[in-house]
Coordinates of C-alpha atoms in Angstrom, one line a residue:
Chain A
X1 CA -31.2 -98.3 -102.0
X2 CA -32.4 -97.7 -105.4
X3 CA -31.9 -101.0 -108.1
X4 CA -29.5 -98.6 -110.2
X5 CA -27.3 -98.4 -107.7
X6 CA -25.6 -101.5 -107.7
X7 CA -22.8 -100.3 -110.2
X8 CA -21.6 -97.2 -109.3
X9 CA -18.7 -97.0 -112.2
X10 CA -21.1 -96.2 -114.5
X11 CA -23.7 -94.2 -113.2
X12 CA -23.6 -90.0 -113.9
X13 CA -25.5 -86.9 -112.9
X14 CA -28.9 -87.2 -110.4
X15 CA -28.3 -90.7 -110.4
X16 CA -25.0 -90.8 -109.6
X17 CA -26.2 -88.3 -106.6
X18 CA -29.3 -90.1 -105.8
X19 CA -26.9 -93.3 -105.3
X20 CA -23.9 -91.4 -103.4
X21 CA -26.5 -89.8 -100.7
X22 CA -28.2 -93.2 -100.1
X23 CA -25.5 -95.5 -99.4
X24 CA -25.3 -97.1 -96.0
X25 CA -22.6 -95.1 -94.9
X26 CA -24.7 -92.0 -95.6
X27 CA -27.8 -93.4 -93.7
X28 CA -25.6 -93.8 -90.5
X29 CA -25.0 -90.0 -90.7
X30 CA -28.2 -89.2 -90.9
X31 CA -29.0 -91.5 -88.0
X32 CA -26.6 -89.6 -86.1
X33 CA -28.5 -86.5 -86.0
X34 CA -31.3 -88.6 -84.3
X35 CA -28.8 -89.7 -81.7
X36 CA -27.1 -86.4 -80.9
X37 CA -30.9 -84.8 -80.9
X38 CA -31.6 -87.8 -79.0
X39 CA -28.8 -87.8 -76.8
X40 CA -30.0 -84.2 -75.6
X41 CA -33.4 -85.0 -74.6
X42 CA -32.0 -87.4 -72.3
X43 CA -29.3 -85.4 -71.1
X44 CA -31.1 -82.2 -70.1
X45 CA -33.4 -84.5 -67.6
X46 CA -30.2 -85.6 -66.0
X47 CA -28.2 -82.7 -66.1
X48 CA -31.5 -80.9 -64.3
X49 CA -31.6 -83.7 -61.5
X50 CA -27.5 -83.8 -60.7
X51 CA -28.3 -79.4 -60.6
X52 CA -31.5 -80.2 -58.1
X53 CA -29.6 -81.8 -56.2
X54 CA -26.5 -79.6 -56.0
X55 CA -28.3 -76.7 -55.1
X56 CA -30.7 -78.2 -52.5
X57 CA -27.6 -79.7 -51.1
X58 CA -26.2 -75.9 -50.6
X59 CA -28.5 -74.7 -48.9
X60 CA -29.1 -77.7 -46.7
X61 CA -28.9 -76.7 -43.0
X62 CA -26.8 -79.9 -42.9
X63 CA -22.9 -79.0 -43.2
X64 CA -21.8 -82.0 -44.5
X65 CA -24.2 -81.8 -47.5
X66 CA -24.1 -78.2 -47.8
X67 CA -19.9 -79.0 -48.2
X68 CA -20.9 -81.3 -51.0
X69 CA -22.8 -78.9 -53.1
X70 CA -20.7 -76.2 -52.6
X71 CA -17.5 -78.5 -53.7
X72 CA -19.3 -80.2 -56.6
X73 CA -20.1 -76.9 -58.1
X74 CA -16.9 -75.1 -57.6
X75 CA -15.0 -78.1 -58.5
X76 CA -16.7 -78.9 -61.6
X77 CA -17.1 -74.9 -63.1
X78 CA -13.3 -74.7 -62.1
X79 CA -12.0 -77.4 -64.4
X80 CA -11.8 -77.5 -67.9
X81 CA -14.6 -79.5 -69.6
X82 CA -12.8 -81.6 -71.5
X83 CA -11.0 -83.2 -68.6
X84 CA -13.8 -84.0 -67.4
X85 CA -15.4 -85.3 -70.1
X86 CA -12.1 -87.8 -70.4
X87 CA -12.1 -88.4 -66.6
X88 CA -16.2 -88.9 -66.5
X89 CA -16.6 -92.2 -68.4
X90 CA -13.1 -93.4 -67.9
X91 CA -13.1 -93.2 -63.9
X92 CA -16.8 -94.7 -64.3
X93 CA -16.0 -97.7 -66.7
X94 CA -12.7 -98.5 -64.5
X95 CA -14.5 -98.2 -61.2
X96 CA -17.9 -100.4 -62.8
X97 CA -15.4 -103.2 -64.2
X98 CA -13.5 -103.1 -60.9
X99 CA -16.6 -103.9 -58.9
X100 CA -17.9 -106.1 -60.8
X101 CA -14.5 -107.9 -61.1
X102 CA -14.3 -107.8 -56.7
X103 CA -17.5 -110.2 -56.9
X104 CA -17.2 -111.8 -59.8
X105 CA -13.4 -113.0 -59.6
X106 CA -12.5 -113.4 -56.1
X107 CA -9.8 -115.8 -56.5
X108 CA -8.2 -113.7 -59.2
X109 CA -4.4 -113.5 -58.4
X110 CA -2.9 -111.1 -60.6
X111 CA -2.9 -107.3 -60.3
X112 CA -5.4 -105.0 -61.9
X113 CA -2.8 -102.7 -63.2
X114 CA -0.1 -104.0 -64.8
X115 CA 1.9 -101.1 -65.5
X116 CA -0.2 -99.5 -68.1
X117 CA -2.5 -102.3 -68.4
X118 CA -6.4 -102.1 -66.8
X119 CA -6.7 -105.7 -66.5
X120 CA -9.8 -107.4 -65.1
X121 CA -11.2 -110.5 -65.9
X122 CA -13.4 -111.7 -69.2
X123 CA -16.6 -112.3 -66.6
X124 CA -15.8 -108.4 -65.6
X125 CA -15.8 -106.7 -68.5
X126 CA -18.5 -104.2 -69.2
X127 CA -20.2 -104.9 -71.7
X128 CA -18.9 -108.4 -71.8
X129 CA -16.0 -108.2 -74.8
X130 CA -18.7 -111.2 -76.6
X131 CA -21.6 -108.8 -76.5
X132 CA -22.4 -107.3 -80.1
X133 CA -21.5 -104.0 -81.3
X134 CA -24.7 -102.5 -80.6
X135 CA -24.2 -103.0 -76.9
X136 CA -20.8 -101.3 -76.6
X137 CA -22.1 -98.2 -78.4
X138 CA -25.2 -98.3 -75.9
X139 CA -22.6 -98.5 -73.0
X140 CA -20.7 -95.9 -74.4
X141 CA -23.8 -93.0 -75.0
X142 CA -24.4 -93.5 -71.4
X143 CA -20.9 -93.0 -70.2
X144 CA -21.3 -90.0 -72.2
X145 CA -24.6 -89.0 -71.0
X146 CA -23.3 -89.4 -67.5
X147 CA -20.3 -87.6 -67.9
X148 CA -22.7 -84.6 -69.9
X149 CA -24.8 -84.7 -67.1
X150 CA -22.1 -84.4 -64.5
X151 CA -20.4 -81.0 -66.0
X152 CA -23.7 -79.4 -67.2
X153 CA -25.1 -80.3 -63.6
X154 CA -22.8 -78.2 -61.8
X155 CA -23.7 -75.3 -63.8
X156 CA -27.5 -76.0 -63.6
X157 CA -26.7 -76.3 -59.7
X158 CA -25.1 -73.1 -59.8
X159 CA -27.7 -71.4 -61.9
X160 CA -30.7 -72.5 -59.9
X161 CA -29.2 -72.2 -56.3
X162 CA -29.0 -68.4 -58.0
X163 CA -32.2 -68.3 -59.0
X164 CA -33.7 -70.0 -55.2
X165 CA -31.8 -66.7 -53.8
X166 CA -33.7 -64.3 -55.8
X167 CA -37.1 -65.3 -55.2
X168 CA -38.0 -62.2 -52.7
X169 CA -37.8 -63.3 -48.8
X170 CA -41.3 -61.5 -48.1
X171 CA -42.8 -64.4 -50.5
X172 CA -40.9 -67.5 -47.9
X173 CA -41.5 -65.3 -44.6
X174 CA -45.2 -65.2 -45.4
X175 CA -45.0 -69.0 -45.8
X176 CA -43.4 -69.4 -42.8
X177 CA -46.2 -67.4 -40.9
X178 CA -48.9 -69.3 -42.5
X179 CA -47.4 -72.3 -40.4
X180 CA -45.5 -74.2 -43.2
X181 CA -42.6 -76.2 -42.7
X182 CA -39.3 -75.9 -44.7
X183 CA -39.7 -78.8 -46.8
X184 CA -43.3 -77.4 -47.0
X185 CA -41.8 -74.0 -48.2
X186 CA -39.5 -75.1 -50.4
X187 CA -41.8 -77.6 -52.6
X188 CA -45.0 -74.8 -52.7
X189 CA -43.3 -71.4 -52.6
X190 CA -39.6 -71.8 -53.5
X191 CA -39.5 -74.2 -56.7
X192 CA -42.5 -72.8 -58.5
X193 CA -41.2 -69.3 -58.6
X194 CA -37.7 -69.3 -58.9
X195 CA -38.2 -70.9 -62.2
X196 CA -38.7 -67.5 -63.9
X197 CA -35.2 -66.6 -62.4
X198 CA -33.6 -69.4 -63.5
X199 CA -34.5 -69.9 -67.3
X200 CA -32.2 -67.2 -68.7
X201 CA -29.6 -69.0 -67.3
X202 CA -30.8 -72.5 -67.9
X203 CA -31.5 -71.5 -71.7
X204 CA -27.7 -70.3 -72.0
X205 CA -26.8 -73.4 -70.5
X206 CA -29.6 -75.7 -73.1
X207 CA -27.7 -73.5 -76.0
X208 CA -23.8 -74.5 -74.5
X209 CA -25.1 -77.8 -74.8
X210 CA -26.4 -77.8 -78.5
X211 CA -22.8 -76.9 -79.3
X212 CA -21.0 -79.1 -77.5
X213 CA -21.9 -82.2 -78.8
X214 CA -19.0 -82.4 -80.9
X215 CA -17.5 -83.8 -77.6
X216 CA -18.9 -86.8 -78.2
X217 CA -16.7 -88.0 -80.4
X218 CA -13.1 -87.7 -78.2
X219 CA -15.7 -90.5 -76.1
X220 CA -16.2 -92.8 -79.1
X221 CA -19.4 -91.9 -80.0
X222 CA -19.8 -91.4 -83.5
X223 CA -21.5 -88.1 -84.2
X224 CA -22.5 -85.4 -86.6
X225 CA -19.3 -84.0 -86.7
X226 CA -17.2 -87.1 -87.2
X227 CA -19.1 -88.2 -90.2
X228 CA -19.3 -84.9 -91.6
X229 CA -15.8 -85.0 -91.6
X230 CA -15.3 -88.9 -92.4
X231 CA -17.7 -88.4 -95.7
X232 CA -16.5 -85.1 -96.9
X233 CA -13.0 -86.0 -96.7
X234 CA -11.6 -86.6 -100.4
X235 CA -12.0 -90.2 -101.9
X236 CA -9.6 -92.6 -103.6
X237 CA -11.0 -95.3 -106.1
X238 CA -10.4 -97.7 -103.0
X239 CA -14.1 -96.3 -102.2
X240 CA -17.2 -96.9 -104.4
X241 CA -17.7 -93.1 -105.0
X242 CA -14.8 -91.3 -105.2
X243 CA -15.0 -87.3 -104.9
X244 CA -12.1 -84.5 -103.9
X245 CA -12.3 -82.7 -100.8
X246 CA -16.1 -82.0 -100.3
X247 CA -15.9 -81.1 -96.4
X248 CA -17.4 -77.9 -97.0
X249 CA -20.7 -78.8 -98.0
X250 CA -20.7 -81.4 -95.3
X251 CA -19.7 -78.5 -92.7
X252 CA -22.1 -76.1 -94.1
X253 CA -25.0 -78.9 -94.0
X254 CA -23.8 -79.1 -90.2
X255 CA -24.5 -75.1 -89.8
X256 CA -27.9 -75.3 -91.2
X257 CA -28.7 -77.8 -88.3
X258 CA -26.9 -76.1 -85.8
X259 CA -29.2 -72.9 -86.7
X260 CA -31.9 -74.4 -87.2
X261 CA -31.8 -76.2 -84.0
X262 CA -31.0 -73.4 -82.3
X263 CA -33.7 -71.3 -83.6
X264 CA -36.7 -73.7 -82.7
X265 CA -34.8 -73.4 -78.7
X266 CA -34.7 -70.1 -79.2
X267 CA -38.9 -70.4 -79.9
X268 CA -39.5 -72.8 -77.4
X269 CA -37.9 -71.0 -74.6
X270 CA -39.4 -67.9 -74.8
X271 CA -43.1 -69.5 -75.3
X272 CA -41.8 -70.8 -72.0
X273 CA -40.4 -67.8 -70.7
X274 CA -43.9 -66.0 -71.1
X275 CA -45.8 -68.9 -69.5
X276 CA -43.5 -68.9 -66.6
X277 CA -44.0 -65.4 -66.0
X278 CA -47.4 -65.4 -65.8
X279 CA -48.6 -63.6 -62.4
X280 CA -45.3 -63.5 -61.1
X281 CA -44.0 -60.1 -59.0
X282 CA -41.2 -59.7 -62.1
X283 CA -41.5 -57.1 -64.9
X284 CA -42.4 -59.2 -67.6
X285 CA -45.2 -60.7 -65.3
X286 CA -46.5 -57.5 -64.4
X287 CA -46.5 -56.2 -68.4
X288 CA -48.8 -59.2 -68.8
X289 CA -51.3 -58.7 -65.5
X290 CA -51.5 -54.9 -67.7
X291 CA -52.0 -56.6 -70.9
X292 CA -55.4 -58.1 -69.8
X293 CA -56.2 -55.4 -67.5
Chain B
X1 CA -37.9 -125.7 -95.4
X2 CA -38.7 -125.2 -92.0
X3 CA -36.7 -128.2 -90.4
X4 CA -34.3 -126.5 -92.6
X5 CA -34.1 -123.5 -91.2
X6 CA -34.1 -124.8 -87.3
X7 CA -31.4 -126.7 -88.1
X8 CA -28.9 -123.8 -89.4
X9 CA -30.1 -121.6 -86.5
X10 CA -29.0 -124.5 -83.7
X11 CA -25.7 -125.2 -86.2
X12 CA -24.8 -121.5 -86.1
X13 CA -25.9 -121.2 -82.3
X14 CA -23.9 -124.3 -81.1
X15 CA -20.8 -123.1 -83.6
X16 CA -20.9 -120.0 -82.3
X17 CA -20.3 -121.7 -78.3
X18 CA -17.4 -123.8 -79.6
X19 CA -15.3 -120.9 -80.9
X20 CA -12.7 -119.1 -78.3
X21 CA -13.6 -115.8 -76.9
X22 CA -14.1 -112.9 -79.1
X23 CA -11.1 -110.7 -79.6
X24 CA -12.0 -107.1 -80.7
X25 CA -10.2 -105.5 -83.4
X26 CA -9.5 -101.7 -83.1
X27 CA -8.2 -99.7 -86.2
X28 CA -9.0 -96.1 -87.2
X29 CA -10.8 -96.6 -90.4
X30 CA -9.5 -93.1 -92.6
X31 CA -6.3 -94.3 -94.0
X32 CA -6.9 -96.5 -96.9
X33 CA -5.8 -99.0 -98.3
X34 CA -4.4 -99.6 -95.2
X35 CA -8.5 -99.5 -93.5
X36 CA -11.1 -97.4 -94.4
X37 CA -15.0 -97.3 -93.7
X38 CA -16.1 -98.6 -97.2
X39 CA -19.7 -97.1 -98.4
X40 CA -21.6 -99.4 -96.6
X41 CA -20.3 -98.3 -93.2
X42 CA -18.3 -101.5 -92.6
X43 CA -14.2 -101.1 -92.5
X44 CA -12.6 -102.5 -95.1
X45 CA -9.2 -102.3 -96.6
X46 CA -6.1 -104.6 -96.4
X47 CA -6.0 -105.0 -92.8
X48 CA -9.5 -106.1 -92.2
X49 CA -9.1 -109.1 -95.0
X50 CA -5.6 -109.1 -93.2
X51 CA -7.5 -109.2 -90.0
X52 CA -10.0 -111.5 -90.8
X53 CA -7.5 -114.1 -92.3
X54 CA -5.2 -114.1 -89.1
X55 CA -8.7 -114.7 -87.1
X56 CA -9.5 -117.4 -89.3
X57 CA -5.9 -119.4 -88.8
X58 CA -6.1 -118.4 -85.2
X59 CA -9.7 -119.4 -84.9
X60 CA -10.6 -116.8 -82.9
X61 CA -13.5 -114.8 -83.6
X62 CA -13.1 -111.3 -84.4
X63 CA -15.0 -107.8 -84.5
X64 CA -14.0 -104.8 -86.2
X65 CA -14.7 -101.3 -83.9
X66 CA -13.3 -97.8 -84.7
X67 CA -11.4 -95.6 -83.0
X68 CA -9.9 -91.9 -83.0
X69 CA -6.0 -92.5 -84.1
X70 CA -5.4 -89.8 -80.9
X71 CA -6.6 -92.2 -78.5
X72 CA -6.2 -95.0 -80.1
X73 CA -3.0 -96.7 -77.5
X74 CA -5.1 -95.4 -74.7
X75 CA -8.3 -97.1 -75.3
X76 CA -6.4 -100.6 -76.1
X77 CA -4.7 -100.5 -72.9
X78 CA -8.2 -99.6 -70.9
X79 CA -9.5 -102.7 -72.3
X80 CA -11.8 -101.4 -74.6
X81 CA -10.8 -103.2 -78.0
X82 CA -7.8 -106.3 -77.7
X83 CA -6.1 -105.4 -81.0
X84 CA -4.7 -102.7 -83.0
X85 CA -4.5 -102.9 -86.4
X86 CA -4.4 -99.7 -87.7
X87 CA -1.3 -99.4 -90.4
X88 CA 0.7 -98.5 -86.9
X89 CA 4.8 -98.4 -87.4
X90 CA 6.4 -100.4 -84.7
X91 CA 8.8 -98.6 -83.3
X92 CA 10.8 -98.2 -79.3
X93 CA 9.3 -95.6 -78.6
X94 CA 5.3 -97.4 -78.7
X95 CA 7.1 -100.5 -78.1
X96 CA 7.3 -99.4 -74.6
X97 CA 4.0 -98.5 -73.9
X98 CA 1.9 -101.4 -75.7
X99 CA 3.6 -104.9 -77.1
X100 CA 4.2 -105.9 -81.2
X101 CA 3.5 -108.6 -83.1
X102 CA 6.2 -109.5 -85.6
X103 CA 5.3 -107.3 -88.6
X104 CA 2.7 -107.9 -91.5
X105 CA 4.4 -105.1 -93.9
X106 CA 7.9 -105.1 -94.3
X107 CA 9.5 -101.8 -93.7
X108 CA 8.3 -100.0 -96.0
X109 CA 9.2 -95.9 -96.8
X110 CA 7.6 -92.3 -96.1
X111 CA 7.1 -90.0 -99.0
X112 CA 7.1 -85.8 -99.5
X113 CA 3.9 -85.1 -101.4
X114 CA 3.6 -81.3 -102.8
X115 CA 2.2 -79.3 -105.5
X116 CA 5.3 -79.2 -107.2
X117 CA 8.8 -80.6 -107.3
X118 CA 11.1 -77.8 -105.8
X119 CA 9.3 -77.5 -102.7
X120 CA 11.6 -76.7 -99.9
X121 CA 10.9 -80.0 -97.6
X122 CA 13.9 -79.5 -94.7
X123 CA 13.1 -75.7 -94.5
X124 CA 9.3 -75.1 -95.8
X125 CA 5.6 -76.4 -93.7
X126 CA 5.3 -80.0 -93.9
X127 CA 1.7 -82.0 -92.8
X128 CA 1.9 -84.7 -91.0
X129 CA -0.8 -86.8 -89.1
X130 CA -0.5 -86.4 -84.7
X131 CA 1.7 -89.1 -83.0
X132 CA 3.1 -91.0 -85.9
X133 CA 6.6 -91.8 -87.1
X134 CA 6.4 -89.3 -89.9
X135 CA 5.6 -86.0 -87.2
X136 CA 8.8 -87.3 -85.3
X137 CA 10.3 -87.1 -88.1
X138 CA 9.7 -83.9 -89.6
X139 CA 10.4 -82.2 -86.0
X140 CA 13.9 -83.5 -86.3
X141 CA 14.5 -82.4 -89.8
X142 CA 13.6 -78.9 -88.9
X143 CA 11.0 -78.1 -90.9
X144 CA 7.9 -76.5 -89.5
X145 CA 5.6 -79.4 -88.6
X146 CA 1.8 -78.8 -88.6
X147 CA 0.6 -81.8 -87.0
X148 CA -3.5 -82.9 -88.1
X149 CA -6.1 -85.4 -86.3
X150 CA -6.6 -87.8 -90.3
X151 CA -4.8 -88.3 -92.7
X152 CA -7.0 -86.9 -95.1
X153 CA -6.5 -83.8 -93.3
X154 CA -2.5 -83.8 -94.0
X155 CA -3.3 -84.0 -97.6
X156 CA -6.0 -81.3 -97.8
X157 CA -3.9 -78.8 -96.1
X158 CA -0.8 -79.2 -98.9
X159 CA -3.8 -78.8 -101.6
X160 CA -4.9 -75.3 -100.3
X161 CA -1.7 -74.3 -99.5
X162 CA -1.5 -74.5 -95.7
X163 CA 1.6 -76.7 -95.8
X164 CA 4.1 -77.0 -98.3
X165 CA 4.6 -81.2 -98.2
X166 CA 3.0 -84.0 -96.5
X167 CA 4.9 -86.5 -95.4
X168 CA 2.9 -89.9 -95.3
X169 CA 3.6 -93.7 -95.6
X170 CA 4.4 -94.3 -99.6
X171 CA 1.4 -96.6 -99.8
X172 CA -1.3 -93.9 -98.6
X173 CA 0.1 -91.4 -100.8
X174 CA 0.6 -93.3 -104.3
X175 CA -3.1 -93.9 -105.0
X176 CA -3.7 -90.3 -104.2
X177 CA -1.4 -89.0 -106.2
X178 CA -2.3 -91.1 -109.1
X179 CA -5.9 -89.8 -108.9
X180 CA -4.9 -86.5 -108.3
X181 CA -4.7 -85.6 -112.0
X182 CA -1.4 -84.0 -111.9
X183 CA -2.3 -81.5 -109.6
X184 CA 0.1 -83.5 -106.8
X185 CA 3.5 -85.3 -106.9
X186 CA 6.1 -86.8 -104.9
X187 CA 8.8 -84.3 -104.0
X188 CA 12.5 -85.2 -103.0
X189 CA 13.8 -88.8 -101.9
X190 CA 11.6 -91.3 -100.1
X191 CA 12.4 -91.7 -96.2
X192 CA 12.8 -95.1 -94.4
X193 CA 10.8 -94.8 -91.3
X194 CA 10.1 -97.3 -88.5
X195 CA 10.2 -101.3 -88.6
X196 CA 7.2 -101.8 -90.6
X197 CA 3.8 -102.0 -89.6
X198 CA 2.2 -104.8 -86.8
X199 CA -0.7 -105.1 -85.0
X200 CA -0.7 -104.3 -81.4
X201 CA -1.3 -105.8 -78.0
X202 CA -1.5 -105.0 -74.3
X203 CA 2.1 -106.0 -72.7
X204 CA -0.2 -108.7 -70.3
X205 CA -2.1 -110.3 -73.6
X206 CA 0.7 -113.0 -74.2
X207 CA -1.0 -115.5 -74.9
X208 CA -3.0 -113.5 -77.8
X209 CA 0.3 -112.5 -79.0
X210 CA 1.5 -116.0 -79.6
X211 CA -1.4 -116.8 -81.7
X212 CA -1.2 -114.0 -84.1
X213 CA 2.3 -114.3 -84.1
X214 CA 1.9 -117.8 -85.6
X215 CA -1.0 -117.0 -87.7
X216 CA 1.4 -114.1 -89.5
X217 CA 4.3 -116.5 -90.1
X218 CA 2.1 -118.9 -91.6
X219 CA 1.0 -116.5 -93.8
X220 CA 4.2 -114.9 -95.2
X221 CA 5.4 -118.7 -95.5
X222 CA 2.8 -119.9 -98.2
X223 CA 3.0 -116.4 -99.6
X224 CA -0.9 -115.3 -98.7
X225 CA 0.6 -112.4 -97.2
X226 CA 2.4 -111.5 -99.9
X227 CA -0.5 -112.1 -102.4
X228 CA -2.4 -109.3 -100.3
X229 CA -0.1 -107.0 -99.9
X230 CA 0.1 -107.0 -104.1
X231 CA -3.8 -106.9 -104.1
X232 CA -4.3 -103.7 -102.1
X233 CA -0.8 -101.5 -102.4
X234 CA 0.0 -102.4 -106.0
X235 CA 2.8 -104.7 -107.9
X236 CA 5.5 -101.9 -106.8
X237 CA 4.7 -102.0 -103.2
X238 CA 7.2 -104.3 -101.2
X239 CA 6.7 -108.0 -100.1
X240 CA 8.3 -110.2 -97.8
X241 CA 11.6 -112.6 -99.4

């Protein structure tokens, strides 16, 4: 980074520091906060839809569907997370690659498994095994973004199937009277006001999130955590800047994030919170309607 | 200057469609000098100039990715890198899961590392890193194992005082001790483990197998092999005959 860097044997003090906290391998951590901040913001969008859908799908009048959403939630909020988040991408890359293998290679004549083996061939391979780095680590954030959105959408589901239950029946019986249909009621009446009902829950579930990032490692993406770790570990002279065992400031860098990230939630949700309740039949609604009475 | 340029980009572009397909490289990058993640975030160490060599003699072209030492069997057999080279013993037990090349280190042995010399190593706390020779053996000797996800881990935890020993290939430890100031040193006898250290394949990658096979003999036969082993584990460190 800086021109005094190039020797790092004989550099001391701020410089030596200036030098150590710039190198490239110190740029990719900090790039990794981007990505897991990053990696969030896309998340939450998905989560939200698989959780839409979940719910809708349980109270469909449609058996079938209503089967789906009920088993997808349950099945999901019953297992641990972490098999999931191992099954998830795993399940997804095999099942992608043998697709694409069905149409690609159809006069393959060797089995897919070979005992332990997943073997497909080159033309299958997702992302093709010539593609540059940059592409596997794309394909891998959205295996893990799928498999994010998979767990934390079961719990959304849960959450706002909750929430469409507490909006008060008078408010979807009047609807009905007015002549609306139920595709009518449920875009005007339902979904605007359960929203109220389901942010306490939602927010829980945005803060589970924040913290579980860390998970993203066990799928090979290389995040906060893992370089925390790699960089504080102590360093040999077979590294450019060799240190002991500096994990602690690393992991107490880490903290200062975590807080501070949850904090500016914590801000955000509640500015939301208030807007939500506005003119709603809830407590906090009606405290407002008697603030600006 | 121009034509110049043009000229290397369609060289490097038409080069690049001759060579074979790209065989991916998986190691963990956190046990050095065996591979590490050097300060510009590339891995480095003796198995990626290793690595690179055997690529070369092969002509195949090669990239490095890293991987969690946990999961690091699981993800070569899923397809997601071709190769390990990650300082892995070969031993049965691995040999039945995944297949071996011949080996690039001759069997080399394990070492105690403690704070001091009269540290208890069959009866005390001993670190080892998860799923390697050096765990299996510490369960059998009957010392408490306390097993960690790095290497670096295994050593932090006899420097604080949460394990007695580490136990550890000789050629991670010695640089660390060295460094260490006095504060560590190796304890007891050194331990022959496992059939020294190969690169790994899936049991179906034959053909792959073959050509890094070759490429390793050729080495250790015009002593290359043996002229990097010396570069990166020291003049004590042992070489092929």
């Amino acid at each position: 980074m800086f021109e005094y860097c190039a020797n790092p044997d004989t550099l001391e003090g701020v410089r030596w520091v200036s030098c150590y906290l710039t190198t490239a391998k110190h740029m990719m951590f900090y790039e990794s906060f981007l990505v897991v901040i990053g990696l969030m913001l896309i998340t939450v969008p998905c989560a939200m839809a698989f959780g839409f859908g979940g719910a809708l799908a349980a109270r469909s009048h449609v058996a079938p569907l209503r089967w789906i959403g009920k088993g997808y939630a349950a099945m999901v909020r019953g297992v641990p997370d972490i098999a999931f988040f191992l099954f998830v991408p795993l399940a997804l890359d095999q099942g992608l690659e043998w697709m694409r293998h069905k149409v690609k290679c159809p006069d393959w004549d060797q089995p897919i498994r070979q005992g332990n083996d997943f073997v497909v061939c080159a033309q299958a391979k997702l992302p093709l095994g010539s593609a540059p780095q940059w592409q596997h680590e794309t394909y891998g954030i959205i295996l893990a973004v799928a498999a994010f959105a998979f767990v934390f959408g079961a719990f959304a589901a849960h959450v706002l199937s909750g929430a469409m239950n507490a909006v008060p029946k008078a408010q979807l019986e009047t609807a009905e009277a007015y002549g609306m249909s139920r595709g009518q009621i449920t875009r005007r009446i339902l979904i605007p006001q359960m929203w109220v009902y389901a942010l306490p829950g939602l927010s829980n579930l945005w803060m589970v999130l924040i913290k579980a990032t860390p998970l993203l490692f066990l799928l090979g993406v290389q995040d906060i955590v893992y370089w925390a770790r790699e960089l504080g570990g102590s360093k040999t002279s077979a590294y450019a800047y060799p240190h002991p065992d500096w994990r602690l400031y690393y992991f107490l860098a880490l903290l200062v994030f975590y807080l501070g990230l949850t904090k500016v939630s914590e801000i955000g949700l509640s500015r939301l919170n208030r807007r939500l309740s506005r003119g709603q039949a809830t407590m906090a609604g009606e405290e407002q309607r008697k603030a600006t009475a | 200057m121009k034509t110049l340029i043009q000229a290397t980009a369609i060289l490097a572009l038409t080069a690049g469609m001759g060579m074979a397909q790209t065989v991916r490289l998986g190691t963990e990058g956190a046990y050095p000098p065996y591979n590490l993640i050097n300060d510009a975030g590339e891995v480095d160490g003796f198995e990626r100039e290793l690595g690179d060599e055997l690529c070369k003699r092969a002509e195949l072209t090669c990239e490095w990715v890293t991987n969690d030492w946990d999961s690091i069997i699981p993800n070569l057999v899923s397809g997601n890198y071709d190769v390990i080279m990650a300082g892995m013993s070969i031993t049965p037990e691995r040999d039945e899961v995944i297949d071996f090349t011949q080996n690039y280190t001759p069997p080399s042995s394990s070492s105690y590392v403690g704070l001091s010399d009269d540290v208890d190593i069959t009866g005390g706390v001993i670190a080892a890193q998860t799923a390697t020779i050096q765990a299996a053996h510490v369960a059998e000797t009957g010392a408490t194992l306390l097993e960690f996800a790095t290497p670096d881990e295994t050593v932090a935890a006899v420097r604080n005082g949460e394990a007695d020993a580490v136990l550890a290939d000789k050629d991670f430890l010695v640089p660390i001790v060295a460094e260490s100031g006095g504060e560590l040193s190796f304890v007891g006898d050194d331990v022959p483990l496992g059939g020294g250290v190969g690169a790994g394949l899936r049991e179906s990658d034959t053909e792959l197998k073959e050509k890094l096979d070759a490429a390793i003999g050729s080495m250790k036969e015009d002593g290359t092999l043996n002229a990097m082993i010396t570069k990166w584990f020291g003049e004590d460190a042992l070489t092929y005959e």
